[in-house]
Amino acid sequence: MNAPLTYVEGVAEGLALEAAAFAAQGAVTCLWSPRRRALVCPASLRLKPGFETAKRNSATRGWPLHLRRTGGGAVPQGPGVLNLALAFTADRTFSIEDGYRLITRIIQNAIPAGWATGATPNSFCDGAWNLSLNGRKVVGTAQRIRPVGNGQRRILAHALILVEGDLAAGAAAVDAFHRDLSLGPIDAGVHTTLDRANPSQRDPMNALAASLNEIAQRDILRATQHLGRRAA
C-alpha cells in the first residue's frame, strides 16, 4: 500500500484505500487519484435539512456524492486531483495540530514554493490549514482520530492537492451543492493548480506522488518518535 500512486476508477475505491490504511497497523502512506469525477463531503452533512435532495441534485448534474469520515467540507474529486492520506499510530500527546503540521510540512518539503498557510474565503472545504500559492488555495486538509487503547491514537491525516486541470466545473458543482443546503458560496477564482504555478514540471502527478511518498515515510517516523520521547 506504500506504492507511490494508485489511479482508481471511482472515488469509492480511493476512500476504501484510505479506510484500509486507517484500519491497518503501522505507518501507511496512501496516494490516489480518481479517473471519474464526483463530490465528497463529511458524513456529518447528512444531518443538514435537504441533504437527500441535494445529493440527488448533485448526481443529476453529473457529480455523484460520496461520504467520508474525516471533517471539513464538500470537495470535487476527479482527474488532476491527488489525494494524500497518512495513517499511523501515535501516543496521546499527538494533537490534531501536530497532524496538520505534519501533513502540510510534508507537502511543503516535496514542493518548495512560496506556500502560505491559512483560510481561503469562498474556497471549498475552507480551513485554517489550507496551503495557498499567491493567495489561491491549492491544498485542503482534514483529519480523523480514533483511540486504540493503551494511550495510543490512530491518526488519518488527509490532503487534497489540486495538481492540474480546469477547476471551474468542480467549484461550480460544490457551489450548487452548497446552495441546495443553504451553505456559503464557492468561488473558482480563489483556487489554483500546481501546474499553473510550475508549468515546466513534466508528469506532475506521478513526480509529486513519488516525492510525497519518500518524504512521508521519513517524516511520519520522525514525528512519532519525537513525540514519544517528549511524553516519556
Tab-separated table of C-alpha atoms in Angstrom, residues 73-76 118-128 130-132 135-140 162 171 174-175 178 184-192:
chain	number	residue	atom	x	y	z
A	73	GLY	CA	-16.457	20.359	3.776
A	74	ALA	CA	-17.518	19.219	0.315
A	75	VAL	CA	-14.776	18.916	-2.333
A	76	PRO	CA	-14.640	17.957	-6.014
A	118	GLY	CA	-4.429	29.725	6.448
A	119	ALA	CA	-8.061	30.096	5.473
A	120	THR	CA	-9.070	30.995	1.902
A	121	PRO	CA	-12.513	32.652	1.965
A	122	ASN	CA	-15.025	31.230	-0.537
A	123	SER	CA	-12.898	28.139	-1.231
A	124	PHE	CA	-14.319	24.638	-1.000
A	125	CYS	CA	-13.569	22.866	2.295
A	126	ASP	CA	-12.040	26.036	3.698
A	127	GLY	CA	-9.904	25.719	6.821
A	128	ALA	CA	-7.039	27.155	8.839
A	130	ASN	CA	-5.110	25.240	3.717
A	131	LEU	CA	-1.946	25.695	1.684
A	132	SER	CA	-2.062	28.504	-0.857
A	135	GLY	CA	-3.251	33.866	-2.346
A	136	ARG	CA	-5.006	30.975	-4.104
A	137	LYS	CA	-5.765	27.631	-2.492
A	138	VAL	CA	-4.000	24.523	-3.775
A	139	VAL	CA	-4.272	22.135	-0.808
A	140	GLY	CA	-7.072	21.360	1.634
A	162	LEU	CA	-5.071	20.416	-6.922
A	171	ALA	CA	-16.043	24.583	-7.982
A	174	VAL	CA	-19.663	22.354	-4.933
A	175	ASP	CA	-21.298	25.796	-5.167
A	178	HIS	CA	-23.906	24.392	-1.126
A	184	GLY	CA	-21.896	29.705	1.650
A	185	PRO	CA	-20.852	30.392	-1.957
A	186	ILE	CA	-17.794	28.853	-3.617
A	187	ASP	CA	-15.619	30.891	-5.995
A	188	ALA	CA	-13.444	29.039	-8.524
A	189	GLY	CA	-11.134	32.056	-8.747
A	190	VAL	CA	-9.732	31.622	-5.224
A	191	HIS	CA	-8.186	28.250	-6.211
A	192	THR	CA	-5.283	27.331	-8.461
